[in-house]
Coordinates of C-alpha atoms (C1' of nucleotides) in Angstrom, one line a residue:
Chain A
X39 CA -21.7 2.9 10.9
X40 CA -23.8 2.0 13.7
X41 CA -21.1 1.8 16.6
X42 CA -22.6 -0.3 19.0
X43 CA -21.1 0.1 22.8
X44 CA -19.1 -2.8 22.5
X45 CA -17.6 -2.1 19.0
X46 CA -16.7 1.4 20.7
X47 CA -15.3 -0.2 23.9
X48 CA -13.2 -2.7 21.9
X49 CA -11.8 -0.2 20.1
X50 CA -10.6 2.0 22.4
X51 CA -8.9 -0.5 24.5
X52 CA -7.0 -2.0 21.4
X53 CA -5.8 1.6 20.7
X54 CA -4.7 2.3 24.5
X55 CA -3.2 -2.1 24.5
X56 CA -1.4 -0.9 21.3
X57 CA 0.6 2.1 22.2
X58 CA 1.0 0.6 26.1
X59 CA 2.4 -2.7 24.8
X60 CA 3.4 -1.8 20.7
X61 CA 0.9 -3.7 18.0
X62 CA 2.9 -6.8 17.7
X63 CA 3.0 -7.3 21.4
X64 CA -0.8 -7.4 21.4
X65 CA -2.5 -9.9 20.2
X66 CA -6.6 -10.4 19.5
X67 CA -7.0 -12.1 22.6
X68 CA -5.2 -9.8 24.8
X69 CA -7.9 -7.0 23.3
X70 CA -11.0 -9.0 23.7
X71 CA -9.7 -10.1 26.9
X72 CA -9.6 -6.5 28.5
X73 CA -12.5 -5.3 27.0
X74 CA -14.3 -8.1 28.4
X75 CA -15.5 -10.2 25.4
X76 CA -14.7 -13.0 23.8
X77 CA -12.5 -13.4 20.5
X78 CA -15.3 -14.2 18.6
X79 CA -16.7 -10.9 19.2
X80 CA -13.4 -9.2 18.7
X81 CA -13.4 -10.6 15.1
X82 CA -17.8 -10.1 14.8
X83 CA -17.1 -6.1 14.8
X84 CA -13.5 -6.3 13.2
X85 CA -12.6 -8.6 10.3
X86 CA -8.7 -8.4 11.1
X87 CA -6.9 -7.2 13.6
X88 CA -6.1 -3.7 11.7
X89 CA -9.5 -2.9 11.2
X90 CA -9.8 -1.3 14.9
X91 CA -7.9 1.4 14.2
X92 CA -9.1 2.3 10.7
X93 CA -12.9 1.9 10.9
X94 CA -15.3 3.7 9.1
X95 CA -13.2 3.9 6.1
X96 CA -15.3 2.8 3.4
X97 CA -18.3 5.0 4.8
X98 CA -16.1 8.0 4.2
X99 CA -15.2 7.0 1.1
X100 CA -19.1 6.7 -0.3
X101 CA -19.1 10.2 1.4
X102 CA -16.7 11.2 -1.1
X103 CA -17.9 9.9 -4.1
X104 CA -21.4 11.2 -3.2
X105 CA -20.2 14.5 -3.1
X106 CA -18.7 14.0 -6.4
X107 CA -21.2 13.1 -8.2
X108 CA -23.3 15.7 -6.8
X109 CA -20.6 18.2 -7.5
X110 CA -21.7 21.5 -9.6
X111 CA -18.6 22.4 -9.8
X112 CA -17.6 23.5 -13.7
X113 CA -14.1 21.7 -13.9
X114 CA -13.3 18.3 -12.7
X115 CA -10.3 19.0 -10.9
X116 CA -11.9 21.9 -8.8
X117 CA -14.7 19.2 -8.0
X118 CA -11.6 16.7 -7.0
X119 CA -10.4 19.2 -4.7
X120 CA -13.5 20.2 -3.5
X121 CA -14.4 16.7 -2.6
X122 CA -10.8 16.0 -0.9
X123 CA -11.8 18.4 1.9
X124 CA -14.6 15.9 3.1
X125 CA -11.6 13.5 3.6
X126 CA -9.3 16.3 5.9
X127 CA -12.9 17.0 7.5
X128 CA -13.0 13.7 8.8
X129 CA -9.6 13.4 10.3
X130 CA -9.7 16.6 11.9
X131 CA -13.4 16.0 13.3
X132 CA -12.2 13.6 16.2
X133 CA -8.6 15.0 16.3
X134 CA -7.6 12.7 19.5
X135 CA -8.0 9.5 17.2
X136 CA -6.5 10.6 14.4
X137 CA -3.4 11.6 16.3
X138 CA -2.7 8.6 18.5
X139 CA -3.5 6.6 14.9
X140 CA -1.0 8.7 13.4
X141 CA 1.7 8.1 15.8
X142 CA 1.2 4.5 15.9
X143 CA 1.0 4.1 12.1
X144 CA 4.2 5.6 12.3
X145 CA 5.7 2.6 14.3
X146 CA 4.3 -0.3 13.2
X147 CA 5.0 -0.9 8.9
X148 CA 1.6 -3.4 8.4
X149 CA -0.2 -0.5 9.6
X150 CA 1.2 2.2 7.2
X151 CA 0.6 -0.3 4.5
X152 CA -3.0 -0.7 5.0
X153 CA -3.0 3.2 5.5
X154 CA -1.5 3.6 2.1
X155 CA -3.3 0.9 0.3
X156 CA -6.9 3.2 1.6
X157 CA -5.0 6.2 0.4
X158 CA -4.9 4.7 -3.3
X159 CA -8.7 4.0 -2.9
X160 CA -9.5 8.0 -3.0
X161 CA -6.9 8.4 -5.5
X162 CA -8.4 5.9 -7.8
X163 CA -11.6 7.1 -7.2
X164 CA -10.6 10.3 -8.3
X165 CA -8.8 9.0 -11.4
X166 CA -12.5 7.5 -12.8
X167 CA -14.1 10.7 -11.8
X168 CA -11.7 13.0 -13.6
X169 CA -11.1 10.7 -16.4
X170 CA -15.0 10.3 -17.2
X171 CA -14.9 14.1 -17.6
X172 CA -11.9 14.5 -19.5
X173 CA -13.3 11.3 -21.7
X174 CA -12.7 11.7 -25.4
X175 CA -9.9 14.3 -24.9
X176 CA -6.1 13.8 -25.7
X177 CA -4.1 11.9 -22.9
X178 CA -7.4 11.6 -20.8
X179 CA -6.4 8.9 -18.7
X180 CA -3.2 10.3 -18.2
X181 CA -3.8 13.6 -17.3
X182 CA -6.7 11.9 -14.7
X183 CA -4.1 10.2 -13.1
X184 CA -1.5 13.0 -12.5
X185 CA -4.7 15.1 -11.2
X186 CA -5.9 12.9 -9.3
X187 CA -2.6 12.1 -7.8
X188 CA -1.6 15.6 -7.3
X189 CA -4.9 16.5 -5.3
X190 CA -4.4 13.5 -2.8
X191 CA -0.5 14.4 -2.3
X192 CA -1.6 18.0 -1.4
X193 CA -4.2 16.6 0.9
X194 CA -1.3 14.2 2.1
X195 CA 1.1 16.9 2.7
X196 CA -0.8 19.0 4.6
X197 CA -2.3 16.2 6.6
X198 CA 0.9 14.8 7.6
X199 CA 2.1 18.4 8.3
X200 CA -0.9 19.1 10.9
X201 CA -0.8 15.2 12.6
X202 CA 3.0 16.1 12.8
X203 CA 2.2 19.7 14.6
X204 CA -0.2 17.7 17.0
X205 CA -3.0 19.0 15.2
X206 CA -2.4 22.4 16.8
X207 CA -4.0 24.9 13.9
X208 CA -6.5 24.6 11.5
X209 CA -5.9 22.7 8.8
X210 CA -8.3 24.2 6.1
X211 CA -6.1 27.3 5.5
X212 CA -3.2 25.7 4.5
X213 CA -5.6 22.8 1.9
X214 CA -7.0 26.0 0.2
X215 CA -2.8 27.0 0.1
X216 CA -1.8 23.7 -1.5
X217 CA -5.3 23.1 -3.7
X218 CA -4.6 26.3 -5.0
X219 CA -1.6 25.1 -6.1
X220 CA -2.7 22.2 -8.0
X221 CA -5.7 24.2 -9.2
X222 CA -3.1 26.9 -11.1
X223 CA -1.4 24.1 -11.7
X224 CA -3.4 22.4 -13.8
X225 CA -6.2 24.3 -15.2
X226 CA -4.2 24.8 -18.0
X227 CA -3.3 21.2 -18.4
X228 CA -7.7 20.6 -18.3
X229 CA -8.1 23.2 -21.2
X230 CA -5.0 22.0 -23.0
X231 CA -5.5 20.0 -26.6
X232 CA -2.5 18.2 -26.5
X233 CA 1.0 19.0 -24.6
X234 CA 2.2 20.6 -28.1
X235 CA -0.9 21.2 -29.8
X236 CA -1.6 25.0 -29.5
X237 CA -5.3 24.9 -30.5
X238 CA -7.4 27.1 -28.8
X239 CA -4.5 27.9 -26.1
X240 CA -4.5 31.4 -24.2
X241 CA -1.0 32.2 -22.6
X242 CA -0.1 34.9 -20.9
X243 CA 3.3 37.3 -20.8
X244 CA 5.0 39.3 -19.5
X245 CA 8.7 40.8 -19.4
X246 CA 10.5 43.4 -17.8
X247 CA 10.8 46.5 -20.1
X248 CA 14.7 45.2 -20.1
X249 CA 14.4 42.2 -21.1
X250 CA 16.5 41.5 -24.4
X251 CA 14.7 39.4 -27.4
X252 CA 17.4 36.4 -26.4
X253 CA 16.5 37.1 -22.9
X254 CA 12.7 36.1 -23.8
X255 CA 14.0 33.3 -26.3
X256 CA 16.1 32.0 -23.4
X257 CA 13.0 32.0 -21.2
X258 CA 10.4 30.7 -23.5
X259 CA 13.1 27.9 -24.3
X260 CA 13.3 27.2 -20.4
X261 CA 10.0 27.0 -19.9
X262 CA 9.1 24.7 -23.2
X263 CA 11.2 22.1 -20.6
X264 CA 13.9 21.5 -23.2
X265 CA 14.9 17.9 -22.7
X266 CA 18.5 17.3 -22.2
Chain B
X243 CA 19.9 -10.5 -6.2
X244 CA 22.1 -13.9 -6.5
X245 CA 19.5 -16.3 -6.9
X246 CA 19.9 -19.7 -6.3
X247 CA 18.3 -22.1 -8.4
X248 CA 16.2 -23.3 -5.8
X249 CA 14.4 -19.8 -5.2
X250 CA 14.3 -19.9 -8.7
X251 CA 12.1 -23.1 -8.9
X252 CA 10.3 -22.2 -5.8
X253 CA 9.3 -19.0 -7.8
X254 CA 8.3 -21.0 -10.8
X255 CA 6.3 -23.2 -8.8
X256 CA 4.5 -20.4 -6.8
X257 CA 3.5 -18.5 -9.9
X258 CA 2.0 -21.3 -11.5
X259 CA 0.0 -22.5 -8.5
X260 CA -1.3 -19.0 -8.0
X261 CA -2.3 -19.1 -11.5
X262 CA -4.1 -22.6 -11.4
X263 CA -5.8 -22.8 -8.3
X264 CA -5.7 -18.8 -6.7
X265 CA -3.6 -17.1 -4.2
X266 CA -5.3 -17.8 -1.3
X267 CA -6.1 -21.6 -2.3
X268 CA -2.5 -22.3 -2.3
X269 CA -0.7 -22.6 0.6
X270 CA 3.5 -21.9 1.0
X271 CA 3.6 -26.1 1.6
X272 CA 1.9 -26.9 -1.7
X273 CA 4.1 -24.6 -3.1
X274 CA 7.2 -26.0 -1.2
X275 CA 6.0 -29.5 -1.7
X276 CA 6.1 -28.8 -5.8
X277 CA 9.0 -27.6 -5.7
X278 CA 10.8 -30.5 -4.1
X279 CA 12.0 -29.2 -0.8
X280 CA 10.6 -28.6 2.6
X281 CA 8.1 -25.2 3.9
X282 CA 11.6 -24.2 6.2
X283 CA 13.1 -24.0 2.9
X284 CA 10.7 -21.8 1.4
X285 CA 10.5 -18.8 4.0
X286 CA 14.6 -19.4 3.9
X287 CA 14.8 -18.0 0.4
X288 CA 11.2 -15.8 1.0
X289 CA 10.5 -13.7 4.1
X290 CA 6.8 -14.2 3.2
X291 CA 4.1 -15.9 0.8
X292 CA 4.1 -12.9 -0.5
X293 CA 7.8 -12.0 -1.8
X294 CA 8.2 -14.9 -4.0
X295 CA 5.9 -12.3 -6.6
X296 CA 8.0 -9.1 -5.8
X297 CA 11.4 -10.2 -5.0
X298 CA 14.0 -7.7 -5.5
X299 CA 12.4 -4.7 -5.0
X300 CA 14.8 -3.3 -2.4
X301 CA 17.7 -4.0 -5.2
X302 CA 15.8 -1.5 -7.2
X303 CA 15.1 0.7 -4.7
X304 CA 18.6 1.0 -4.2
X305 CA 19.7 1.3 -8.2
X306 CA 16.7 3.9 -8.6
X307 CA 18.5 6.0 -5.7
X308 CA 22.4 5.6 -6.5
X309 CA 21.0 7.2 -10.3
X310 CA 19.2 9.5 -8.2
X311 CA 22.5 10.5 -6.6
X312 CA 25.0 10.7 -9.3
X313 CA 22.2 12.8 -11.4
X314 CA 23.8 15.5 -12.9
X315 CA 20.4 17.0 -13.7
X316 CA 19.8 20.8 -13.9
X317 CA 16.6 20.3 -12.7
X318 CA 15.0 18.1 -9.5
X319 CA 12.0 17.2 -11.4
X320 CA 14.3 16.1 -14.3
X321 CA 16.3 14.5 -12.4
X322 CA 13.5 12.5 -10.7
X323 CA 12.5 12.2 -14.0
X324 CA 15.4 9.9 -15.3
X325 CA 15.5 8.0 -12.9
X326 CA 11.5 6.5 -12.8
X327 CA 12.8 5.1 -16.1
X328 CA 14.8 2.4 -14.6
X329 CA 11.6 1.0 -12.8
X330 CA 9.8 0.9 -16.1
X331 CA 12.9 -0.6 -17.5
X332 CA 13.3 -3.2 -14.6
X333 CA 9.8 -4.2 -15.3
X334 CA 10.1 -4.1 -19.3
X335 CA 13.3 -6.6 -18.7
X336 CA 11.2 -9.9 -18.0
X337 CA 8.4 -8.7 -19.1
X338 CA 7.1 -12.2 -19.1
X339 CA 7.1 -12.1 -15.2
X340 CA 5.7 -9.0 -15.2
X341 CA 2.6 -9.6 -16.8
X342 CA 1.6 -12.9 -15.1
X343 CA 2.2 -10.7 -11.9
X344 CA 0.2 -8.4 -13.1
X345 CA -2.9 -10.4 -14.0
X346 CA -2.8 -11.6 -10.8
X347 CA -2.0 -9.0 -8.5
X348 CA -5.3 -7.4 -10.3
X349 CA -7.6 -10.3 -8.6
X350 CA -6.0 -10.9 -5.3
X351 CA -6.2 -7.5 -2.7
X352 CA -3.4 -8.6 -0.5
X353 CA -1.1 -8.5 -3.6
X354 CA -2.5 -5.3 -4.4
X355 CA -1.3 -4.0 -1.1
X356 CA 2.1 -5.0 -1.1
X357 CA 2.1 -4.1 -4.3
X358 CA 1.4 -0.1 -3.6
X359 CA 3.0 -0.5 -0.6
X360 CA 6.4 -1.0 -2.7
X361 CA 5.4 2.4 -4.9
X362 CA 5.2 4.5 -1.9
X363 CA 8.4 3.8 -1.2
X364 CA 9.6 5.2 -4.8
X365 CA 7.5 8.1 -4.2
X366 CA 8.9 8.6 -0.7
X367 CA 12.5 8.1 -2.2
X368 CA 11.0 11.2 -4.9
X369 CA 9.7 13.2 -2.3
X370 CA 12.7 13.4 0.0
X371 CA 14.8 13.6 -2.9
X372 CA 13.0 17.3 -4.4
X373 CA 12.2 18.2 -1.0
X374 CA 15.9 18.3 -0.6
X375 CA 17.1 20.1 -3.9
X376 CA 13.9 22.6 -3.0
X377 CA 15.0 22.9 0.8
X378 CA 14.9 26.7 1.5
X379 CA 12.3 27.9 -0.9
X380 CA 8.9 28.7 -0.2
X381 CA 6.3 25.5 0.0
X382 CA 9.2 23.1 -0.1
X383 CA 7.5 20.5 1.0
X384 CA 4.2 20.6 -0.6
X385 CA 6.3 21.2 -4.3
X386 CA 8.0 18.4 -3.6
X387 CA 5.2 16.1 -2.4
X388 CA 3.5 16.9 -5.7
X389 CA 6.1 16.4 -8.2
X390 CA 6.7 13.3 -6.7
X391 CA 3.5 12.0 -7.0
X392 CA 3.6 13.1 -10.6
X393 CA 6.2 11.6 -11.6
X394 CA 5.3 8.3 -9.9
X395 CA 1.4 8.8 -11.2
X396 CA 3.2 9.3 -15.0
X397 CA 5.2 6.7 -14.6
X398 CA 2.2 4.1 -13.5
X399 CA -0.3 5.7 -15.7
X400 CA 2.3 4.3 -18.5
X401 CA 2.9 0.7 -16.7
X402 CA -1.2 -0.1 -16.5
X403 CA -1.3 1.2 -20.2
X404 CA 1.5 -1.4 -21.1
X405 CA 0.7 -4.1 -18.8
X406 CA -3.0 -4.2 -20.2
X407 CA -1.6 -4.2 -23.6
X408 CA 0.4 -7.5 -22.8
X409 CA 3.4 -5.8 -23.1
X410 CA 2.8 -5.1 -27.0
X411 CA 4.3 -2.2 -28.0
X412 CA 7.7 -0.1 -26.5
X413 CA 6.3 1.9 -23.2
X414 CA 9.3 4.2 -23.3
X415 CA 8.1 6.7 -26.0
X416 CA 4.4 6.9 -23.7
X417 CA 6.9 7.2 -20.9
X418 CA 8.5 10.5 -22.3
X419 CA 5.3 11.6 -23.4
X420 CA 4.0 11.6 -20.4
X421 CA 6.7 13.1 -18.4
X422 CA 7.0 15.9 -21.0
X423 CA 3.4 16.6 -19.2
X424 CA 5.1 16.7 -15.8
X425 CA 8.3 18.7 -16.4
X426 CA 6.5 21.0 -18.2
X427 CA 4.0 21.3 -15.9
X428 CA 6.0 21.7 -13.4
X429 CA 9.0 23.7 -14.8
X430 CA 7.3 26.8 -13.6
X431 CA 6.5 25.9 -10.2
X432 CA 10.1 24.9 -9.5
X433 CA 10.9 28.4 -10.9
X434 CA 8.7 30.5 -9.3
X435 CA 9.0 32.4 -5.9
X436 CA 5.4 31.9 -4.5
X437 CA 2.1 30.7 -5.9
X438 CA 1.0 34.8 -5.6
X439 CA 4.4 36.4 -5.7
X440 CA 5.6 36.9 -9.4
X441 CA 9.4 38.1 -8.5
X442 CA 11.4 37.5 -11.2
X443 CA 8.5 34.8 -13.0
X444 CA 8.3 35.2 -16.8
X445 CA 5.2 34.6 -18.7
X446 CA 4.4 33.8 -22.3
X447 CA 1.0 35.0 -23.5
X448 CA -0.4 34.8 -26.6
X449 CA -3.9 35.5 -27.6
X450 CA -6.1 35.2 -31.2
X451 CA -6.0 38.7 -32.7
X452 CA -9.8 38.9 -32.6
X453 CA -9.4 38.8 -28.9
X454 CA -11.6 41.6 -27.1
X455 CA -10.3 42.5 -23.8
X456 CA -12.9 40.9 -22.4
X457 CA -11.6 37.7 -23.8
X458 CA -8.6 38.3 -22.6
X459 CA -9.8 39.3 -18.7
X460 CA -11.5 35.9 -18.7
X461 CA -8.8 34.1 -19.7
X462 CA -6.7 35.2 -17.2
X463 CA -9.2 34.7 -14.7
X464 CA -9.6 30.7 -15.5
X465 CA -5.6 31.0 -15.4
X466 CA -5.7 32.2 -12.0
X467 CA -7.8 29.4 -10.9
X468 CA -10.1 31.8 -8.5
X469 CA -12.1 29.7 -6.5
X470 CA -15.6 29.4 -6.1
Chain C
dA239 C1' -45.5 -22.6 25.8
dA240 C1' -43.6 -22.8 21.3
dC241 C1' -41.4 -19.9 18.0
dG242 C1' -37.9 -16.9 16.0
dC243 C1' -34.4 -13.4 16.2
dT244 C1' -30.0 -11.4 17.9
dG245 C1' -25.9 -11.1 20.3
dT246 C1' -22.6 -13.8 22.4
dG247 C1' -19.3 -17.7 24.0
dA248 C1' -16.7 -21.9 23.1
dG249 C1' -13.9 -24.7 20.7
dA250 C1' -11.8 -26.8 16.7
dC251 C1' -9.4 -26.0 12.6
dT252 C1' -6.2 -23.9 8.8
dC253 C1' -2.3 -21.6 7.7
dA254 C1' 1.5 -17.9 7.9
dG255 C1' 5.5 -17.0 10.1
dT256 C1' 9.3 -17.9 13.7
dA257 C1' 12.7 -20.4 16.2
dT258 C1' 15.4 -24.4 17.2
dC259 C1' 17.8 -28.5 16.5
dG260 C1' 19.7 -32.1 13.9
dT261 C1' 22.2 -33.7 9.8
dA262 C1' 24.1 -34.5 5.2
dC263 C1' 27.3 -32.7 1.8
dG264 C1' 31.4 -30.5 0.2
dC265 C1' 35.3 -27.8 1.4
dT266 C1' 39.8 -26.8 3.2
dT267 C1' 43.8 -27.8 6.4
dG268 C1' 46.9 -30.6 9.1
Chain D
dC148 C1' 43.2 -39.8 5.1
dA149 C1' 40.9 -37.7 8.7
dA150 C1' 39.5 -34.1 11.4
dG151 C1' 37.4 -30.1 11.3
dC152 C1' 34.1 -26.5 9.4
dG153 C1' 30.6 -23.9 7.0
dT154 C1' 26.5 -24.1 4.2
dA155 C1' 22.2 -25.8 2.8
dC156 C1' 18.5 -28.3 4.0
dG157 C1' 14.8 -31.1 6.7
dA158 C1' 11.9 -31.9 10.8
dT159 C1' 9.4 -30.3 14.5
dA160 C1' 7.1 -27.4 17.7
dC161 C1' 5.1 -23.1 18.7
dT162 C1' 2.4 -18.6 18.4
dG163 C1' -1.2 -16.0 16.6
dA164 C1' -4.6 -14.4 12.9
dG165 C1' -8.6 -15.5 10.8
dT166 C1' -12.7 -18.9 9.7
dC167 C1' -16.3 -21.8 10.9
dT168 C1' -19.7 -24.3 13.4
dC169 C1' -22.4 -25.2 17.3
dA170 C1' -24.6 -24.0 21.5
dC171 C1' -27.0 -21.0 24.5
dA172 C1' -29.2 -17.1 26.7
dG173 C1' -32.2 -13.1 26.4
dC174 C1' -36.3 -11.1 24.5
dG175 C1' -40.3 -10.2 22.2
dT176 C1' -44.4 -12.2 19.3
dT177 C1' -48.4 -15.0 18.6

DNA sequence: AACGCTGTGAGACTCAGTATCGTACGCTTG
DNA sequence: CAAGCGTACGATACTGAGTCTCACAGCGTT
């Protein structure tokens, strides 16, 4: 949390070493070496070599989870969501290191895999959060999981879409777009008894004044998801 | 995918080390030296310590993407659909390897990397895979991104479930359950023109007949998912 | 001046992963 | 039978990540 100055200069010279020489090419040394340390104190700030480039990780994720468990929020999945935008906050808060991370995680395949495996840590956070609120309901733990899954794809998405457009917009707009998506998407799933169970459902319809009796059987059957 | 007898002892061997002394305690010459041949031999048959627990996993990667190919699905997310069941199937095959992978990818973080490191790449496979069937409509990318993730989240949801169970019971009937979930949830958005835009979109509604208006209003605004 | 604390350097060590060379075995082909 | 040939394996050396231990310098306290 602290940076220190040398943390800070190490750092930046294994992020300039890296994309001047590519990550393999670059070795521990090499990085302590130009940043005028010794390996030792390469590995006191850094517990492996891939740490450099994704610091701070586990401080944003307590960031998270404090703000979920401080959510008001009256569904889980709106608090999900809500909580999601910390994590697009913080890439887009120092925009220069989040693109010349994103370009480079994009060459080298150990970094992508430590960048996914952090990825899976929101999303399981996110599963234990919504599936503590949907406790004691139908297919809680399954219907955690797709949320939770769905909300950190959507962040995903429109993540990679902005590091891909060199960060040149903001990114919020678009969120809201996709959240809202997942939101519609699901808020029916959250009130749901059980996929077939018609409990206490509200649906909604409507038809053109046209529309034939098979024309609404045909739709209703389409949109019951018929399985082959 | 032909393997040798050798990489089938080495394998052997490896498992049951990791299982007696820990991952990290054993190192590729113990495992090598068990086995009756020499370390050269070991990263012959395995690229790394790693791949002698998830061996072929391109071969699958390959089988889930010919199905995806010759689908003759009406429907992306169907199609998508099919085809996640011949990773649960791979895995219900030798179960017995399965579950000793399992128990110890759950106490050894490296092997829980590599191990969602390999379902990205089914979910990456997903992605493109929609985003293509998808290409032209509106929010492409993020629908595709998100049934993806679904589908994948379904489909693991239904593994852990199994896994934890020892492998007790048939996983394919959660495995439809679950992905009656997704298609249905999903069924709409693959329909529909825009999140906002309700072109040609059908609706069902149905309401108690002691429903006030009122009621009704309010249901349709926690449909619409208005935020905050 | 003795003490402790903190940040740092130095060096040895383990182990994964790569590369190279040598060699034994079994196979065909003349 | 012998000469050649490919495959599988062993042996060895090397690089580099990551760990550990010791030493030392600076700096403030009492």
């Amino acid at each position: 949390m602290a940076r220190s100055p040398t943390s800070q200069r190490l750092a930046e010279t294994a992020i300039r070493l890296f994309n001047e020489r590519g990550y393999d090419e670059t070795t521990v040394d090499d990085i302590a070496a130009r940043a005028g340390v010794s390996r030792s104190t390469f590995f006191r700030y850094y517990r492996s070599k891939d740490d450099v480039i994704f610091p701070d990780h586990d401080a944003l994720l307590a960031k998270v989870e404090a703000r979920l468990t401080a959510s008001t929020a009256d569904t889980a999945i709106v608090a999900v969501c809500d909580a999601v935008r910390i994590v697009l906050a913080h890439y887009v808060e120092d925009a220069e290191v989040s693109l010349r991370r994103y370009r480079l995680v994009g060459r080298v395949p150990a970094l992508r895999h430590r960048e996914i495996a952090s990825v899976a840590r929101y999303q399981r956070l996110f599963r234990e959060y919504v599936g503590d609120w949907l406790a004691g309901t139908p297919d809680a733990a399954l219907r955690a999981e797709l949320m939770a899954s769905s909300v950190v794809a959507a962040h995903n998405q429109v993540l990679r879409g902005w590091l891909r457009a060199g960060g040149s917009y903001d990114p919020f707009e678009p969120l809201d777009h996709a959240l809202q998506y997942v939101i519609r998407t699901f808020r029916h799933l959250e009130n749901l008894e059980g996929p077939r169970d018609g409990g206490d459902q509200v649906v909604v319809a409507a038809f053109p004044r046209s529309a034939s009796p098979d024309d609404v059987m045909d739709a209703i059957r389409a949109h019951l998801g018929s399985r082959s």
